[in-house]
Amino acid sequence: MIVIVMGAPGAGKGTQTDLLARNIGLRKFSTGDALRRHVKAGTKIGEQAKELMAAGNLVPDAILMELVKEELEAHKKDVVVLDGFPRTLNQAKLLQELRDQKAVRAVFFIQVDRAELIKRLTGRRTCEKCGSTFHVDQSPPRSADVCDHCQGRLVQRPDDQIASANHRLTVFDKETSPTVEYYEALGLVRYVDGNKGVDVVYQELESKLKESIS
Ligand code: AP5
């Protein structure tokens, strides 16, 4: 079974899907995290994706399908929560070809105001070592620029700088609206108010998700 979590850059998809994985044991797969692992490891996929990601552009669908196919093949029996995929209409259609449409049980769209998104993106700091995320104002680390969990160095993602962050939001509006319409026509979309605090958003998401997959 597949559950999709959508939302603009900075909407809290990563934060919320980490909580779903930790609290109710769902298998989480983030295409952004998978691509960043390839970039860090210097693989061929990483080389192809690196510049596109830093500039805030989308990575070609063929690469995304390779990553998603591998993940779904390896976890056929799990409930897989997809974070950040699909984000184009073509990806949604290719996912349908890969799996029977009934495999997608629910699509959650986390809605957040644009000014808040910019604040979250530009204030985010990510651990180089373990990938944990912090926010300079909303969830600062105990010690500046040091990860609370593994003492790794906290850095700003290249695509969280203001120009790239703004561009990602523009790309998102253009590419993702038709994808949401596609799933709306299938009656699968449920909206979650992502402007509230992390715990409040999580309660809403978890209760809607449990209704959808029970
Ligand atoms: P990806 O990593 O998926 O980036 P994104 O979609 O832009 O999402 P983000 O990771 O920026 O934000 P998020 O919604 O996960 O928010 P988070 O929880 O971290 O993709 C990166 C790139 O990879 C893309 O630009 C593209 O190049 C490529 N890519 C990936 N998938 C692709 C695809 N399918 N097709 C093509 N290309 C693809 O939270 C953000 C910040 O806000 C954090 O600091 C957090 O602490 C804070 N925060 C979270 N929730 C709250 C809250 N409720 N209140 C206050 N602060 C909060």
CSV table of C-alpha atoms and ligand atoms in Angstrom, one decimal:
chain,number,residue,atom,x,y,z
A,1,MET,CA,0.0,0.0,0.0
A,2,ILE,CA,1.2,3.5,-0.8
A,3,VAL,CA,0.5,6.8,1.0
A,4,ILE,CA,1.6,10.0,-0.6
A,5,VAL,CA,2.5,13.1,1.4
A,6,MET,CA,2.6,16.3,-0.7
A,7,GLY,CA,3.2,19.9,0.0
A,8,ALA,CA,5.4,22.8,-1.0
A,9,PRO,CA,9.1,22.9,-0.2
A,10,GLY,CA,9.3,23.6,3.6
A,11,ALA,CA,5.7,22.5,4.2
A,12,GLY,CA,7.0,19.9,6.7
A,13,LYS,CA,6.8,16.7,4.7
A,14,GLY,CA,10.1,15.4,6.0
A,15,THR,CA,9.3,16.4,9.6
A,16,GLN,CA,5.9,14.7,9.5
A,17,THR,CA,6.9,11.6,7.6
A,18,ASP,CA,9.8,11.0,10.0
A,19,LEU,CA,7.2,11.1,12.9
A,20,LEU,CA,4.9,8.7,11.0
A,21,ALA,CA,7.8,6.3,10.6
A,22,ARG,CA,8.9,6.6,14.2
A,23,ASN,CA,5.5,6.6,15.9
A,24,ILE,CA,3.5,4.1,13.8
A,25,GLY,CA,6.2,2.2,12.0
A,26,LEU,CA,5.4,3.1,8.4
A,27,ARG,CA,8.2,2.8,5.8
A,28,LYS,CA,9.2,6.3,4.7
A,29,PHE,CA,10.8,7.1,1.4
A,30,SER,CA,11.9,10.6,0.6
A,31,THR,CA,13.1,11.2,-3.0
A,32,GLY,CA,14.9,14.3,-1.9
A,33,ASP,CA,16.9,12.4,0.8
A,34,ALA,CA,17.6,9.6,-1.6
A,35,LEU,CA,19.0,12.0,-4.2
A,36,ARG,CA,21.1,13.8,-1.5
A,37,ARG,CA,22.6,10.4,-0.6
A,38,HIS,CA,23.6,9.9,-4.2
A,39,VAL,CA,25.1,13.4,-4.4
A,40,LYS,CA,27.1,12.8,-1.2
A,41,ALA,CA,28.3,9.4,-2.5
A,42,GLY,CA,29.3,10.9,-5.9
A,43,THR,CA,27.3,8.3,-7.9
A,44,LYS,CA,26.3,8.8,-11.5
A,45,ILE,CA,22.8,9.7,-10.4
A,46,GLY,CA,24.3,12.1,-7.9
A,47,GLU,CA,26.3,13.8,-10.6
A,48,GLN,CA,23.3,14.2,-12.8
A,49,ALA,CA,21.2,15.6,-10.0
A,50,LYS,CA,23.6,17.8,-8.1
A,51,GLU,CA,23.4,21.1,-10.1
A,52,LEU,CA,19.7,20.8,-10.8
A,53,MET,CA,19.0,20.4,-7.1
A,54,ALA,CA,21.2,23.2,-6.0
A,55,ALA,CA,19.4,25.5,-8.4
A,56,GLY,CA,16.0,24.4,-7.2
A,57,ASN,CA,15.0,22.6,-10.5
A,58,LEU,CA,13.4,19.2,-10.8
A,59,VAL,CA,15.5,16.1,-11.5
A,60,PRO,CA,14.5,14.1,-14.7
A,61,ASP,CA,11.6,11.7,-14.2
A,62,ALA,CA,13.6,8.7,-15.4
A,63,ILE,CA,16.0,9.0,-12.5
A,64,LEU,CA,13.1,9.4,-10.0
A,65,MET,CA,11.4,6.3,-11.4
A,66,GLU,CA,14.5,4.3,-11.0
A,67,LEU,CA,14.8,5.2,-7.3
A,68,VAL,CA,11.1,4.7,-6.6
A,69,LYS,CA,10.9,1.4,-8.5
A,70,GLU,CA,13.8,0.0,-6.5
A,71,GLU,CA,12.2,1.1,-3.2
A,72,LEU,CA,8.7,-0.3,-4.0
A,73,GLU,CA,10.2,-3.6,-5.2
A,74,ALA,CA,12.1,-4.0,-1.9
A,75,HIS,CA,9.1,-3.1,0.3
A,76,LYS,CA,6.1,-4.7,-1.5
A,77,LYS,CA,4.5,-5.8,1.8
A,78,ASP,CA,4.9,-2.6,3.7
A,79,VAL,CA,2.8,0.6,3.9
A,80,VAL,CA,5.2,2.9,2.1
A,81,VAL,CA,4.9,6.7,2.7
A,82,LEU,CA,6.3,8.6,-0.3
A,83,ASP,CA,7.6,12.1,0.7
A,84,GLY,CA,8.2,14.4,-2.3
A,85,PHE,CA,7.1,12.0,-5.0
A,86,PRO,CA,5.2,12.2,-7.3
A,87,ARG,CA,5.5,15.9,-8.0
A,88,THR,CA,4.7,16.0,-11.7
A,89,LEU,CA,1.7,14.7,-13.6
A,90,ASN,CA,4.0,12.4,-15.6
A,91,GLN,CA,5.4,10.9,-12.4
A,92,ALA,CA,1.9,10.3,-11.1
A,93,LYS,CA,1.0,8.5,-14.3
A,94,LEU,CA,4.3,6.5,-14.3
A,95,LEU,CA,3.6,5.4,-10.7
A,96,GLN,CA,0.2,4.2,-11.8
A,97,GLU,CA,1.9,2.1,-14.5
A,98,LEU,CA,4.3,0.7,-11.9
A,99,ARG,CA,1.6,-0.3,-9.4
A,100,ASP,CA,-2.1,-0.8,-9.7
A,101,GLN,CA,-3.9,2.5,-9.0
A,102,LYS,CA,-5.6,0.9,-6.0
A,103,ALA,CA,-2.1,0.7,-4.4
A,104,VAL,CA,-2.3,4.4,-3.7
A,105,ARG,CA,-4.6,4.5,-0.7
A,106,ALA,CA,-4.4,8.2,0.2
A,107,VAL,CA,-2.7,11.5,-0.7
A,108,PHE,CA,-2.2,14.1,2.0
A,109,PHE,CA,-1.5,17.7,1.1
A,110,ILE,CA,0.1,19.8,3.8
A,111,GLN,CA,-0.9,23.5,3.2
A,112,VAL,CA,1.3,26.3,4.4
A,113,ASP,CA,1.3,30.0,3.6
A,114,ARG,CA,4.1,31.2,1.4
A,115,ALA,CA,5.7,33.7,3.9
A,116,GLU,CA,5.9,30.9,6.4
A,117,LEU,CA,7.5,28.6,3.8
A,118,ILE,CA,10.2,31.0,3.1
A,119,LYS,CA,10.9,31.5,6.8
A,120,ARG,CA,11.1,27.7,7.3
A,121,LEU,CA,13.4,27.1,4.3
A,122,THR,CA,15.9,29.9,4.9
A,123,GLY,CA,16.1,29.1,8.6
A,124,ARG,CA,16.6,25.4,8.2
A,125,ARG,CA,19.9,23.8,9.1
A,126,THR,CA,20.7,20.2,8.3
A,127,CYS,CA,23.3,17.9,9.9
A,128,GLU,CA,26.0,16.9,7.4
A,129,LYS,CA,26.4,13.5,9.2
A,130,CYS,CA,23.0,12.2,10.1
A,131,GLY,CA,20.6,14.4,8.2
A,132,SER,CA,18.6,15.7,11.2
A,133,THR,CA,17.0,19.1,10.6
A,134,PHE,CA,16.8,22.1,12.9
A,135,HIS,CA,15.5,25.6,12.5
A,136,VAL,CA,17.5,28.6,13.7
A,137,ASP,CA,14.5,30.2,15.5
A,138,GLN,CA,11.8,27.5,15.8
A,139,SER,CA,13.8,24.4,16.8
A,140,PRO,CA,17.4,25.6,17.4
A,141,PRO,CA,20.2,23.1,18.3
A,142,ARG,CA,21.5,23.2,21.9
A,143,SER,CA,24.8,24.4,20.6
A,144,ALA,CA,25.0,26.7,17.5
A,145,ASP,CA,25.8,24.8,14.3
A,146,VAL,CA,26.3,21.4,16.1
A,147,CYS,CA,23.8,18.5,15.8
A,148,ASP,CA,22.2,17.5,19.1
A,149,HIS,CA,22.1,13.9,18.0
A,150,CYS,CA,25.5,13.1,16.6
A,151,GLN,CA,27.6,16.3,17.1
A,152,GLY,CA,27.9,16.6,13.3
A,153,ARG,CA,28.2,20.0,11.6
A,154,LEU,CA,25.0,21.8,10.8
A,155,VAL,CA,24.9,23.4,7.3
A,156,GLN,CA,22.4,25.2,5.1
A,157,ARG,CA,21.3,23.2,2.1
A,158,PRO,CA,22.4,25.0,-1.1
A,159,ASP,CA,18.8,25.0,-2.3
A,160,ASP,CA,17.6,26.7,1.0
A,161,GLN,CA,19.3,30.0,0.0
A,162,ILE,CA,16.7,32.6,-0.7
A,163,ALA,CA,17.0,32.7,-4.6
A,164,SER,CA,16.8,28.9,-4.9
A,165,ALA,CA,14.1,28.6,-2.2
A,166,ASN,CA,11.9,31.2,-4.2
A,167,HIS,CA,12.5,29.3,-7.4
A,168,ARG,CA,11.6,26.0,-5.9
A,169,LEU,CA,8.2,27.4,-4.7
A,170,THR,CA,7.6,28.7,-8.3
A,171,VAL,CA,8.5,25.3,-9.8
A,172,PHE,CA,6.2,23.6,-7.2
A,173,ASP,CA,3.2,25.8,-8.1
A,174,LYS,CA,3.6,25.1,-11.8
A,175,GLU,CA,4.4,21.4,-11.7
A,176,THR,CA,2.5,20.1,-8.7
A,177,SER,CA,-1.0,21.6,-9.2
A,178,PRO,CA,-1.9,19.3,-12.1
A,179,THR,CA,-0.6,16.4,-9.9
A,180,VAL,CA,-3.0,17.3,-7.1
A,181,GLU,CA,-5.9,17.7,-9.6
A,182,TYR,CA,-5.1,14.2,-10.9
A,183,TYR,CA,-5.4,12.7,-7.4
A,184,GLU,CA,-8.4,14.9,-6.6
A,185,ALA,CA,-10.3,13.4,-9.6
A,186,LEU,CA,-9.6,10.0,-8.0
A,187,GLY,CA,-11.1,11.2,-4.7
A,188,LEU,CA,-7.8,10.5,-2.8
A,189,VAL,CA,-6.7,14.0,-1.6
A,190,ARG,CA,-7.1,15.0,2.0
A,191,TYR,CA,-5.8,18.4,3.2
A,192,VAL,CA,-3.9,19.1,6.4
A,193,ASP,CA,-3.3,22.6,7.8
A,194,GLY,CA,0.5,22.8,8.1
A,195,ASN,CA,0.7,26.4,9.5
A,196,LYS,CA,0.3,25.1,13.1
A,197,GLY,CA,3.0,23.7,15.3
A,198,VAL,CA,4.7,20.3,14.5
A,199,ASP,CA,2.7,18.4,17.1
A,200,VAL,CA,-0.7,19.8,16.1
A,201,VAL,CA,-0.1,19.1,12.4
A,202,TYR,CA,1.0,15.6,13.3
A,203,GLN,CA,-2.1,14.8,15.3
A,204,GLU,CA,-4.3,15.9,12.3
A,205,LEU,CA,-2.2,13.9,9.8
A,206,GLU,CA,-2.0,10.8,11.9
A,207,SER,CA,-5.8,10.7,12.6
A,208,LYS,CA,-6.7,11.3,8.9
A,209,LEU,CA,-4.1,8.7,7.8
A,210,LYS,CA,-5.5,6.0,10.2
A,211,GLU,CA,-9.0,6.7,8.9
A,212,SER,CA,-7.8,6.3,5.3
A,213,ILE,CA,-5.8,3.0,5.8
A,214,SER,CA,-8.0,1.2,8.3
B,1,AP5,P1,13.1,17.6,-1.2
B,1,AP5,O1,14.2,17.3,-0.3
B,1,AP5,O2,11.9,16.7,-1.3
B,1,AP5,O3,12.7,19.1,-0.9
B,1,AP5,P2,11.3,19.9,-0.9
B,1,AP5,O4,10.1,19.2,-1.5
B,1,AP5,O5,11.7,21.1,-1.5
B,1,AP5,O6,11.0,19.8,0.6
B,1,AP5,P3,11.9,20.2,1.8
B,1,AP5,O7,12.8,19.1,2.2
B,1,AP5,O8,12.6,21.5,1.5
B,1,AP5,O9,10.8,20.5,2.9
B,1,AP5,P4,9.8,19.6,3.7
B,1,AP5,O10,8.4,19.8,3.2
B,1,AP5,O11,10.3,18.2,3.8
B,1,AP5,O12,10.0,20.4,5.1
B,1,AP5,P5,10.8,20.0,6.4
B,1,AP5,O13,10.0,19.0,7.2
B,1,AP5,O14,12.2,19.7,6.1
B,1,AP5,O15,13.7,17.7,-2.7
B,1,AP5,C1,14.9,18.5,-2.9
B,1,AP5,C2,15.2,18.5,-4.4
B,1,AP5,O16,15.3,17.1,-4.9
B,1,AP5,C3,14.1,19.1,-5.3
B,1,AP5,O17,14.1,20.5,-5.4
B,1,AP5,C4,14.4,18.4,-6.7
B,1,AP5,O18,15.5,19.0,-7.2
B,1,AP5,C5,14.8,17.0,-6.2
B,1,AP5,N1,13.6,16.2,-6.2
B,1,AP5,C6,13.1,15.5,-5.1
B,1,AP5,N2,12.0,14.8,-5.4
B,1,AP5,C7,11.8,15.0,-6.8
B,1,AP5,C8,10.8,14.6,-7.7
B,1,AP5,N3,9.8,13.8,-7.3
B,1,AP5,N4,10.9,14.9,-9.0
B,1,AP5,C9,11.9,15.7,-9.4
B,1,AP5,N5,12.9,16.2,-8.6
B,1,AP5,C10,12.8,15.8,-7.3
B,1,AP5,O19,10.7,21.4,7.2
B,1,AP5,C11,11.3,22.6,6.8
B,1,AP5,C12,11.8,23.4,8.0
B,1,AP5,O20,10.6,23.9,8.7
B,1,AP5,C13,12.6,22.6,9.0
B,1,AP5,O21,13.6,23.5,9.5
B,1,AP5,C14,11.6,22.2,10.1
B,1,AP5,O22,12.2,22.1,11.3
B,1,AP5,C15,10.6,23.3,10.0
B,1,AP5,N6,9.2,22.9,10.3
B,1,AP5,C16,8.6,21.8,9.8
B,1,AP5,N7,7.3,21.8,10.2
B,1,AP5,C17,7.1,22.9,11.0
B,1,AP5,C18,6.0,23.4,11.7
B,1,AP5,N8,4.8,22.8,11.7
B,1,AP5,N9,6.1,24.6,12.4
B,1,AP5,C19,7.4,25.2,12.4
B,1,AP5,N10,8.5,24.8,11.7
B,1,AP5,C20,8.3,23.6,11.0
